[in-house]
Amino acid sequence: MTLGYHGAIMTPTGSLEARVLAILAHHAGREGALLPVLHDVQAAFGCVPQEAVPVIAKGLNLSRAEVHGVVTFYHDFRSEPAGRRHVRICRGEACQAMGADALATRVLAHFRLDWDGTTSDGAVTVSPIFCLGLCSVAPAVQVDGAVHARVSAEVVIRLAEGGT
Amino acid sequence: MIRIFVPGDSVAVACGVEAVLVALRAVAEKAGRPLEVTRTGSRGLHWLEPLVEVERGGVRHGYGPLRAADVDLRILEGGVHPRHLGPVEDLPALRLQTRLLFARCGVADPLSFSAYAARGGMAGISRARALGPEGVVAEVTASGLRGRGGAGFPAGIKWKTVAAAPGARKFVVCNADEGDSGTFADRMLMEGDPLGLIEGMAIAAFAVGAGKGYIYSRSEYPLANRTLAAALEVARAEGLLGPDFDIELRIGAGSYVCGEETALLESLEGKRGQVRAKPPLPAHHGLFGMPTVVNNVLTLASVPWILSQGSAAYQALGHGRSRGTMPLQLAGNVKRGGLYEVPFGMTLGQIVDGLGGGTASGRPVRAVQCGGPLGAYFPRALFDTVYDYESFAAREGLVGHGGIVVFDDTVDMARQARFAMEFCSIESCGKCTPCRIGSVRGMEVIDRILAGDEVERNIALLDELCETMKFGSLCALGGFVPYPVLSAVRHFPEDFVAPARRRQRELAS
């Protein structure tokens, strides 16, 4: 059993609609539930699939446009799943002061990516993030949710390629 | 039995504390010495992280910064070790602080209710109940506590407004959307003393008559969110939360502007994080249209101390109209980065050179950005500025949420100015034109300046654009981005003019 961001039990099988409905049922009665629902949908599918939007809209008595507007407003919500490893490099000023720009340039060049791109084999996605709260031990990155500080480009590339 | 204290804070984890703990356990097991491990928050001495503490004769000895390879039996048995720092409480960086808000952080298990109560927890809410709602508002007002999120609005006045506002329901919303680069005090407190925040919110709810609270935290803070969720369960089990007042943890989704209070309320309601025009104030017309207290983590977590120790004790600390303590967060290219809770009133130079010890790179400090991405850059010439809200405002600067980011002399200030505009263009909620369009035009104008295209005319244009953004934007995102941009132009003009001249020379030759 896996739990979503807000504790919804993730049904690993079943149709997309059934799985989204299970998430909606978990949040029934919650006021202003759209963000918690979207977090759980993304936790289940790795993104917010287009086909989930009308199901969510109906479940929360919203228009599809309203749901689409929210999905596209927030940086976290993706339309396609990220690669098997998701590297987020902090671009905040504190990390910049410790060379984060040069680090990011090297990591992106190594994987031949632009920001938010995924390698063609689906292994690695590199995204920017604005502040992990690790500003005193910069530069910092997050790899699949795990935080790493005082990193070099070599360390980030190693982590992205599955090393420790 | 050897008692050790190992931080579970994000900074320690990101610096590799888990590998250190594995090594410590292995060494202890091999030596047949049983180990009692307490996971704590961080002391905030981040240049020493991972910082492990070993108790000997009732005194906690620090070892740091530790790598797994540094770990041997001498740490556990008190032998001479190159990473031994002596008793942690005697470290100068802790001794010179006045820790009210962060008194428990890094000391005890953040999820142990008995440890919380043993160190002064629950004394605030007991006194609050004895004083009654009006007495609590009077006490918070008398303390001089101002909003620690950045705006510095007196907390007592906000509470009084909500208490007096008519509404079928009322809410207490904790703004934990700590998006400013260079700040991490909210995160540290949520990871190191979450029960203090919960008690503060319960006191606020009691004072204004709210039945429900929300903590709006960040998806960028997974460890803090896990600790908070567990702390809410502890608070329910211990009766600090219950049917009269409960708190729901909500997580943002990577939007900076949701740290603005009205955008945050929209987001809590399940909408795009777009700023609302004020008035009406959230105190009158807040979450779901109801009277709502919106306060920062640090503001709310200050309240239990103020109630238990009295407003006079809090009011006695500080400088000018800035009362109490401020958790300074030293970050970026700084030798001794971390969190320092001190009363208002130090100078910027004392903070950066004295507490911080200058840069990590060993090069000269050239600029410091205070108050996050929307705060001004200060040159060394302004290091005599006193750290309080009014003195900073007098020099076109922001205290903000207490972040101070240090840059050495390799920084390109034109690039920093351009980044401020770029950040604003990425994070703008899009509701008002000065912010949405102005930030993009701002990037273009800076690009033209750097290309040497009519430099003086374009600098004047940038000035005018900033004026429009400052006075025409709906919220602080567009309204404050002129601070970093214009301070960079004003204090570091050579970075804007020199590249242009260089380019002209290249073209001529």
XYZ file of C-alpha atoms in Angstrom:
673
model
C 0.000 0.000 0.000
C 1.395 3.419 -0.905
C 0.188 6.682 0.467
C -0.112 9.830 -1.596
C 1.078 13.250 -0.617
C -1.971 13.797 1.526
C -2.460 10.273 2.707
C -4.766 8.953 0.005
C -4.355 5.235 -0.497
C -3.016 4.686 -3.976
C -4.833 1.935 -5.809
C -2.113 0.437 -7.963
C -4.470 -1.108 -10.472
C -7.728 -0.340 -12.237
C -8.696 2.174 -14.876
C -7.440 5.730 -14.694
C -10.955 6.905 -13.900
C -11.337 4.406 -11.051
C -8.022 5.400 -9.548
C -8.821 9.126 -9.752
C -12.254 8.479 -8.240
C -10.608 6.645 -5.330
C -8.431 9.692 -4.693
C -11.442 12.002 -4.868
C -13.305 9.772 -2.424
C -10.420 10.062 0.033
C -10.715 13.861 -0.055
C -14.542 13.952 0.068
C -15.739 16.736 2.333
C -12.452 18.589 2.319
C -12.942 22.276 1.559
C -10.868 23.657 -1.317
C -9.554 20.171 -2.040
C -8.154 20.707 -5.531
C -4.447 20.997 -4.623
C -4.408 17.958 -2.314
C -6.238 15.982 -5.031
C -3.771 17.064 -7.721
C -0.799 16.169 -5.507
C -2.213 12.684 -4.994
C -3.027 12.261 -8.688
C 0.534 13.232 -9.557
C 1.879 10.846 -6.903
C -0.148 8.038 -8.501
C 0.582 8.721 -12.180
C 3.791 10.753 -12.116
C 1.888 13.638 -13.695
C -1.636 14.989 -14.005
C -2.868 13.157 -17.121
C -5.190 15.067 -19.469
C -7.796 12.313 -19.055
C -7.880 12.919 -15.294
C -8.952 16.556 -15.658
C -12.644 15.979 -16.502
C -12.928 13.334 -13.752
C -11.496 15.735 -11.170
C -13.657 18.600 -12.441
C -16.815 16.524 -12.125
C -15.833 15.195 -8.712
C -15.199 18.647 -7.265
C -18.026 20.392 -9.108
C -15.630 22.611 -11.026
C -15.332 23.397 -14.716
C -12.592 21.679 -16.733
C -11.184 25.139 -17.438
C -10.841 25.820 -13.712
C -8.972 22.569 -13.125
C -6.784 23.118 -16.195
C -6.039 26.652 -14.979
C -4.861 25.397 -11.619
C -2.806 22.519 -13.064
C -0.941 24.893 -15.370
C -0.474 27.647 -12.772
C 1.669 25.627 -10.362
C 5.197 24.610 -11.350
C 4.966 21.225 -9.601
C 2.229 19.734 -11.746
C 3.476 18.013 -14.869
C 1.640 17.007 -18.044
C 4.122 14.159 -18.697
C 5.885 11.991 -16.120
C 9.467 12.939 -15.311
C 12.369 10.598 -16.032
C 13.243 7.703 -13.737
C 15.455 10.089 -11.789
C 14.275 13.628 -11.226
C 17.067 16.057 -10.398
C 16.075 19.497 -9.195
C 18.838 22.070 -9.032
C 18.288 25.088 -6.807
C 18.529 28.381 -8.703
C 18.071 30.671 -5.681
C 20.472 33.533 -5.000
C 22.224 31.770 -2.121
C 23.055 28.819 -4.347
C 24.072 31.233 -7.137
C 26.548 32.813 -4.698
C 28.175 29.380 -4.443
C 28.356 28.661 -8.161
C 24.982 27.034 -8.858
C 24.729 28.595 -12.323
C 27.963 27.009 -13.523
C 26.976 23.731 -11.860
C 23.615 23.714 -13.636
C 25.229 24.519 -16.983
C 27.585 21.566 -16.629
C 24.899 19.115 -15.537
C 22.544 20.170 -18.330
C 25.390 19.932 -20.881
C 26.370 16.487 -19.611
C 22.870 15.135 -20.234
C 22.397 17.349 -23.332
C 19.242 18.851 -21.835
C 17.525 22.179 -21.430
C 15.719 22.956 -18.186
C 12.881 20.494 -17.528
C 14.052 18.214 -20.314
C 14.220 14.419 -20.077
C 16.959 12.311 -21.658
C 15.794 10.302 -24.683
C 16.109 7.011 -22.758
C 13.773 8.393 -20.089
C 16.417 8.060 -17.378
C 16.921 11.605 -16.127
C 14.940 14.835 -15.921
C 16.681 18.021 -14.776
C 14.483 20.827 -13.451
C 15.120 24.133 -11.744
C 13.763 24.686 -8.243
C 13.592 27.934 -6.340
C 14.945 27.301 -2.888
C 15.215 24.104 -0.904
C 15.923 26.005 2.326
C 19.515 24.719 2.306
C 20.906 28.182 1.627
C 23.641 27.976 4.279
C 25.115 24.788 2.763
C 24.814 25.748 -0.900
C 24.749 24.668 -3.646
C 21.908 22.238 -3.050
C 19.920 19.784 -5.141
C 17.056 17.357 -4.664
C 17.154 13.970 -6.373
C 13.858 12.074 -6.238
C 12.935 13.915 -3.062
C 16.258 13.322 -1.246
C 18.264 16.442 -0.439
C 21.989 16.901 -1.041
C 24.046 19.951 -0.071
C 27.531 21.331 -0.775
C 27.465 19.474 -4.083
C 29.652 19.769 -7.169
C 28.560 19.127 -10.763
C 30.363 15.744 -10.611
C 28.374 14.705 -7.539
C 25.069 15.746 -9.119
C 25.854 13.819 -12.311
C 26.788 10.759 -10.247
C 23.540 10.990 -8.250
C 21.550 11.457 -11.461
C 23.142 8.333 -12.899
C 22.047 6.315 -9.883
C 25.152 6.561 -7.697
C 25.220 7.542 -4.044
C 24.706 3.355 27.778
C 26.043 6.205 25.667
C 23.533 8.940 24.843
C 24.024 10.714 21.553
C 21.999 13.426 19.835
C 21.890 13.376 16.055
C 20.110 16.057 14.011
C 17.438 14.921 11.575
C 17.114 18.419 10.085
C 17.221 18.778 6.292
C 20.600 20.529 6.419
C 22.178 17.689 8.399
C 20.554 15.094 6.150
C 21.684 16.900 2.999
C 25.218 17.034 4.430
C 25.251 13.285 4.996
C 24.253 12.743 8.635
C 22.600 9.385 7.951
C 25.899 7.841 6.827
C 27.550 9.260 9.948
C 24.883 7.677 12.141
C 25.326 4.302 10.428
C 29.067 4.537 11.133
C 28.458 5.490 14.784
C 26.119 2.542 15.288
C 28.645 0.189 13.700
C 31.478 1.442 15.927
C 29.325 1.154 19.045
C 28.184 -2.347 18.170
C 31.707 -3.536 17.482
C 32.838 -2.190 20.866
C 29.820 -3.711 22.598
C 28.685 -0.283 23.803
C 24.913 0.222 23.744
C 23.859 3.485 22.124
C 20.817 5.636 22.885
C 20.144 7.858 19.870
C 17.868 10.915 20.030
C 17.022 12.560 16.720
C 16.729 16.324 17.124
C 16.368 19.410 14.945
C 19.422 21.484 14.110
C 21.247 23.946 16.376
C 21.582 26.164 13.320
C 25.391 26.033 13.287
C 25.299 24.837 9.722
C 29.004 25.097 8.936
C 29.490 22.413 11.599
C 26.858 20.044 10.181
C 26.643 17.122 10.443
C 27.041 18.008 14.138
C 26.648 15.072 16.487
C 26.453 15.543 20.265
C 27.628 12.985 22.819
C 26.538 13.298 26.444
C 29.236 12.883 29.091
C 28.602 13.711 32.726
C 25.411 15.524 31.798
C 27.266 17.771 29.322
C 26.709 17.512 25.583
C 29.953 17.519 23.613
C 29.837 18.464 19.949
C 31.625 16.757 17.068
C 31.490 18.320 13.642
C 31.510 18.639 10.782
C 31.605 14.834 10.668
C 31.926 12.503 7.728
C 31.425 8.772 8.100
C 35.188 8.356 7.668
C 35.819 10.541 10.759
C 33.844 8.234 13.047
C 35.716 6.109 15.570
C 35.381 5.003 19.192
C 37.073 8.156 20.517
C 33.900 10.113 19.712
C 31.789 7.828 21.868
C 34.306 7.379 24.672
C 35.561 10.945 24.912
C 39.094 10.547 23.631
C 40.987 13.273 21.809
C 39.418 13.709 18.382
C 40.165 16.324 15.713
C 36.460 17.113 15.303
C 35.775 17.577 19.033
C 34.301 21.046 19.581
C 33.894 20.894 23.361
C 30.583 21.440 25.158
C 28.073 22.637 22.557
C 26.404 25.165 24.851
C 29.791 26.869 25.344
C 30.395 27.425 21.618
C 30.724 31.201 21.089
C 28.244 31.105 18.197
C 25.552 29.811 20.582
C 26.547 31.836 23.636
C 26.143 35.166 21.888
C 22.582 34.336 20.838
C 19.349 35.053 22.670
C 17.307 31.987 21.921
C 13.637 32.359 22.738
C 12.015 31.068 19.600
C 14.707 28.481 18.857
C 15.401 27.533 22.492
C 14.274 23.932 21.965
C 15.447 23.547 18.377
C 18.322 21.094 18.093
C 18.057 20.205 21.764
C 15.231 17.718 22.091
C 13.248 15.202 20.042
C 10.767 17.447 18.194
C 8.018 14.833 18.467
C 8.354 14.115 22.191
C 5.540 15.833 24.042
C 7.127 15.180 27.439
C 10.401 16.773 26.298
C 8.369 19.704 24.986
C 6.512 20.189 28.250
C 9.732 19.782 30.271
C 11.290 22.685 28.378
C 8.542 25.239 28.836
C 6.040 23.945 26.305
C 2.335 24.387 27.152
C 3.083 27.191 29.667
C 1.969 29.769 27.070
C -1.417 28.244 26.405
C -2.048 27.726 30.133
C -1.505 31.429 30.779
C -3.565 32.282 27.683
C -6.522 30.347 29.079
C -6.125 32.159 32.406
C -6.005 35.577 30.708
C -8.978 35.010 28.406
C -9.142 35.963 24.700
C -9.046 39.744 25.215
C -6.185 39.443 27.656
C -4.186 37.420 25.125
C -4.693 40.029 22.400
C -3.655 42.767 24.859
C -0.537 40.834 25.841
C 0.536 40.175 22.236
C -0.096 43.837 21.366
C 1.935 45.023 24.366
C 4.865 42.789 23.406
C 5.385 44.768 20.202
C 5.562 41.540 18.159
C 5.543 42.322 14.439
C 4.858 39.920 11.588
C 8.007 37.976 10.824
C 6.983 37.017 7.301
C 8.362 40.255 5.940
C 5.785 43.003 6.228
C 6.368 43.637 9.932
C 2.718 44.406 10.693
C 1.897 44.422 14.437
C 0.468 40.984 15.260
C -1.735 42.189 18.113
C -3.608 44.645 15.905
C -4.291 41.942 13.319
C -5.625 39.611 16.007
C -7.806 42.337 17.486
C -9.336 43.006 14.068
C -10.165 39.334 13.533
C -11.509 38.934 17.066
C -13.874 41.877 16.526
C -14.909 40.921 12.963
C -18.292 39.220 12.600
C -18.185 35.810 10.945
C -19.926 32.446 11.100
C -16.466 30.828 11.147
C -12.964 32.153 11.672
C -9.593 30.734 10.659
C -5.967 30.873 11.712
C -3.670 30.361 8.739
C 0.028 29.792 9.213
C 2.049 31.013 6.270
C 4.854 28.460 6.023
C 5.440 29.105 2.329
C 9.014 30.177 2.950
C 10.042 30.805 -0.656
C 12.737 33.460 -0.202
C 16.183 32.238 -1.122
C 18.463 32.687 1.873
C 15.779 31.872 4.426
C 15.216 28.616 6.256
C 14.073 29.618 9.743
C 10.510 28.386 9.184
C 11.792 25.067 7.913
C 14.175 24.682 10.859
C 11.443 25.470 13.349
C 8.960 23.083 11.740
C 11.583 20.340 11.766
C 13.033 21.166 15.187
C 10.137 22.436 17.331
C 6.833 21.937 15.505
C 4.856 21.733 18.753
C 5.846 25.344 19.506
C 4.208 26.427 16.258
C 1.107 24.347 16.981
C 0.817 25.837 20.485
C 1.158 29.344 19.001
C -1.639 28.639 16.533
C -3.831 27.233 19.298
C -3.294 30.426 21.306
C -4.135 32.570 18.252
C -7.300 30.534 17.685
C -8.307 30.952 21.324
C -7.699 34.726 21.112
C -9.742 35.340 17.970
C -12.330 32.576 18.278
C -11.189 30.414 15.361
C -12.229 26.774 15.061
C -9.848 25.649 12.362
C -6.289 26.313 11.359
C -4.256 25.617 8.265
C -0.517 25.372 7.858
C 0.409 26.131 4.253
C 3.841 24.602 3.740
C 5.971 23.936 0.654
C 6.463 20.893 -1.538
C 10.178 21.799 -1.482
C 10.241 20.869 2.235
C 9.407 17.134 2.341
C 11.166 16.467 5.660
C 9.511 19.413 7.394
C 6.123 18.248 6.136
C 6.653 14.751 7.463
C 7.666 16.101 10.884
C 4.729 18.517 10.955
C 2.231 15.817 10.059
C 3.580 13.628 12.874
C 3.569 16.587 15.313
C -0.097 17.277 14.530
C -0.880 13.672 15.510
C 1.067 14.112 18.769
C -0.797 17.364 19.495
C -4.140 15.606 18.932
C -3.193 12.713 21.175
C -2.154 15.137 23.929
C -5.246 17.318 23.659
C -3.455 20.436 22.391
C -5.628 20.034 19.306
C -9.128 18.638 19.379
C -12.751 19.282 18.469
C -12.538 22.987 19.430
C -9.532 23.681 17.274
C -7.735 21.475 14.795
C -5.107 22.130 12.148
C -4.849 20.824 8.604
C -1.504 20.692 6.842
C -1.612 21.824 3.233
C 1.263 21.683 0.765
C 1.861 24.236 -1.965
C 2.948 23.298 -5.448
C 6.053 25.273 -6.270
C 4.597 28.755 -6.652
C 6.587 31.580 -5.028
C 3.751 34.095 -5.129
C 1.633 31.845 -2.876
C 3.751 33.183 -0.015
C 1.789 36.407 -0.487
C -1.077 36.116 1.968
C -4.012 36.634 -0.379
C -2.536 34.344 -3.063
C -2.022 31.788 -0.302
C -5.699 32.004 0.656
C -6.715 31.508 -2.985
C -4.454 28.467 -3.147
C -5.960 27.036 0.053
C -9.371 27.446 -1.564
C -8.135 25.269 -4.430
C -7.587 28.023 -6.965
C -4.721 29.528 -8.947
C -2.488 31.441 -6.569
C -3.537 34.849 -7.786
C -3.262 37.880 -5.560
C -6.440 39.544 -4.310
C -6.818 43.301 -4.273
C -6.809 44.732 -0.734
C -9.070 45.909 0.854
C -10.923 43.893 1.984
C -8.225 42.663 4.340
C -7.992 38.936 5.140
C -8.753 39.905 8.736
C -12.244 40.849 7.561
C -12.681 38.756 4.444
C -10.098 35.969 4.346
C -10.290 32.222 3.796
C -13.662 31.227 2.283
C -14.678 34.852 2.866
C -14.363 34.551 6.650
C -12.269 36.601 9.118
C -8.796 35.082 9.052
C -5.534 35.568 10.900
C -2.645 34.987 8.483
C 0.701 34.935 10.280
C 4.134 33.593 9.495
C 5.555 30.519 11.281
C 7.954 32.612 13.360
C 5.267 35.092 14.414
C 2.980 32.343 15.677
C 5.796 30.389 17.303
C 6.889 33.526 19.213
C 3.536 33.738 20.953
C 3.898 30.915 23.539
C 7.086 32.531 24.902
C 5.462 35.963 25.055
C 2.504 34.550 26.967
C 4.541 32.456 29.385
C 7.278 35.033 30.078
C 5.131 38.144 29.723
C 5.041 40.905 27.136
C 7.432 43.105 29.140
C 10.233 40.531 28.876
C 9.813 40.444 25.089
C 9.397 44.204 24.769
C 12.647 44.658 26.722
C 14.614 43.164 23.821
C 15.232 44.852 20.494
C 15.913 48.219 18.908
C 13.621 51.170 18.128
C 10.200 49.966 17.045
C 11.522 46.462 16.283
C 11.037 44.503 19.478
C 12.139 41.052 20.503
C 14.542 38.779 18.682
C 15.028 37.993 15.009
C 16.367 34.682 13.733
C 18.962 35.886 11.237
C 19.737 33.435 8.491
C 23.227 33.736 7.041
C 23.550 32.054 3.676
C 25.286 31.922 0.339
C 29.026 32.497 0.208
C 29.572 32.773 3.968
C 32.085 31.068 6.207
C 29.834 30.370 9.183
C 26.397 30.060 7.640
C 23.341 29.170 9.672
C 20.721 30.602 11.982
C 21.479 33.169 14.670
C 18.652 34.340 16.907
C 19.616 37.762 18.258
C 17.759 40.879 19.380
C 17.308 43.545 16.696
C 20.011 46.206 16.736
C 23.260 44.688 15.438
C 24.830 46.344 12.412
C 24.964 44.557 9.082
C 28.773 44.536 9.312
C 28.701 42.887 12.737
C 26.389 40.244 11.310
C 28.233 39.475 8.067
C 31.851 39.883 9.202
C 31.412 39.105 12.900
C 28.860 36.294 13.060
C 29.377 35.033 9.532
C 33.163 35.400 9.467
C 33.179 36.748 5.893
C 32.991 34.584 2.803
C 33.411 30.831 2.460
C 35.659 31.376 -0.555
C 37.993 33.596 1.484
C 37.609 36.424 -1.035
C 36.324 39.874 -0.020
C 32.592 40.366 0.575
C 31.240 42.524 -2.234
C 27.480 42.498 -1.747
C 24.846 41.064 0.548
C 21.212 40.630 -0.365
C 18.907 41.054 2.602
C 15.294 39.946 2.770
C 15.071 37.446 -0.085
C 14.857 37.775 -3.887
C 12.914 41.035 -3.513
C 15.381 42.600 -1.064
C 18.067 45.165 -1.802
C 21.747 44.432 -2.363
C 23.922 46.215 0.185
C 27.545 47.155 -0.551
C 30.183 47.235 2.188
C 29.727 51.017 2.376
C 26.341 50.415 4.038
C 27.549 47.862 6.590
C 26.874 50.378 9.374
C 23.117 49.917 8.786
C 21.396 48.824 11.977
C 19.367 45.637 11.655
C 15.800 46.711 12.320
C 12.751 47.378 10.139
C 12.984 51.187 10.144
C 16.758 51.535 9.631
C 16.639 49.135 6.694
C 13.654 50.911 5.166
C 15.520 54.233 5.471
C 18.196 52.783 3.195
C 15.768 51.341 0.674
C 16.282 47.879 2.096
C 14.190 45.094 3.577
C 14.556 43.023 6.717
C 11.950 40.736 5.220
C 12.043 37.262 6.678
C 15.587 37.671 8.000
C 17.610 36.136 5.184
C 21.070 37.520 4.410
C 22.840 36.144 1.331
C 26.552 36.909 1.003
C 28.387 37.270 -2.323
C 32.141 37.592 -2.849
C 33.891 39.857 -5.346
C 33.327 37.493 -8.269
C 29.619 38.385 -8.376
C 28.305 40.166 -11.450
C 25.672 42.553 -10.132
C 24.148 43.221 -13.545
C 23.487 39.514 -13.803
C 21.886 39.545 -10.329
C 19.667 42.470 -11.356
C 18.620 40.617 -14.487
C 17.914 37.497 -12.430
C 15.593 39.479 -10.138
C 13.524 40.496 -13.177
C 13.654 36.955 -14.598
C 12.522 35.471 -11.271
C 9.637 37.944 -11.154
C 8.613 37.027 -14.721
C 8.636 33.298 -13.862
C 6.758 33.682 -10.595
C 4.345 36.503 -11.449
C 0.748 35.424 -10.861
C -0.208 37.423 -13.943
C -3.017 39.423 -12.408
C -1.491 42.890 -12.699
C 0.299 44.334 -15.740
C 3.251 46.094 -14.054
C 4.500 42.785 -12.654
C 3.548 40.435 -15.509
C 4.775 42.608 -18.380
C 7.152 44.886 -16.501
C 9.407 42.037 -15.413
C 9.821 40.841 -19.021
C 10.494 44.382 -20.269
C 12.938 44.754 -17.375
C 14.995 41.773 -18.568
C 15.035 43.208 -22.084
C 16.166 46.651 -20.924
C 18.981 45.166 -18.836
C 20.044 43.053 -21.819
C 20.213 46.225 -23.939
C 22.282 47.997 -21.266
C 24.715 45.105 -21.160
C 24.929 45.078 -24.940
C 26.023 48.723 -24.798
C 22.887 49.965 -26.531
C 22.196 53.601 -25.453
C 23.329 52.787 -21.950
C 22.399 56.025 -20.183
C 19.006 56.261 -21.819
C 18.215 52.643 -20.992
C 19.339 53.022 -17.377
C 16.917 55.945 -17.090
C 14.238 53.775 -18.688
C 14.935 50.976 -16.202
C 14.532 53.501 -13.412
C 11.166 54.590 -14.781
C 10.021 51.011 -15.276
C 10.935 50.220 -11.669
C 8.960 53.254 -10.527
C 5.901 51.933 -12.370
C 6.325 48.437 -10.940
C 6.880 49.764 -7.409
C 3.753 51.889 -7.313
C 1.547 50.081 -9.816
C 1.842 46.420 -8.784
C -0.849 44.692 -6.798
C 1.497 42.964 -4.326
C 5.081 42.833 -3.116
C 6.318 40.600 -5.952
C 6.169 43.252 -8.655
C 6.241 46.026 -6.086
C 9.520 45.047 -4.460
C 11.526 43.645 -7.375
C 12.809 47.204 -7.990
C 14.737 46.926 -4.687
C 17.333 44.378 -5.862
C 17.410 45.889 -9.382
C 17.852 49.539 -8.423
C 20.193 48.812 -5.502
C 22.438 46.902 -7.905
C 22.412 49.839 -10.351
C 22.957 52.423 -7.627
C 25.675 50.717 -5.594
C 27.457 48.796 -8.360
C 27.151 51.016 -11.471
C 30.473 49.760 -12.841
C 28.929 46.338 -13.493
C 26.346 47.904 -15.798
C 28.551 50.349 -17.625
C 31.815 48.451 -17.924
C 30.488 45.497 -19.967
C 28.879 47.972 -22.345
C 32.133 49.903 -22.780
C 33.989 46.639 -23.305
C 31.579 45.664 -26.020
C 31.895 49.057 -27.721
C 35.673 48.696 -27.701
C 35.347 45.241 -29.249
C 33.113 46.601 -31.984
C 35.498 49.478 -32.696
C 38.576 47.315 -33.005
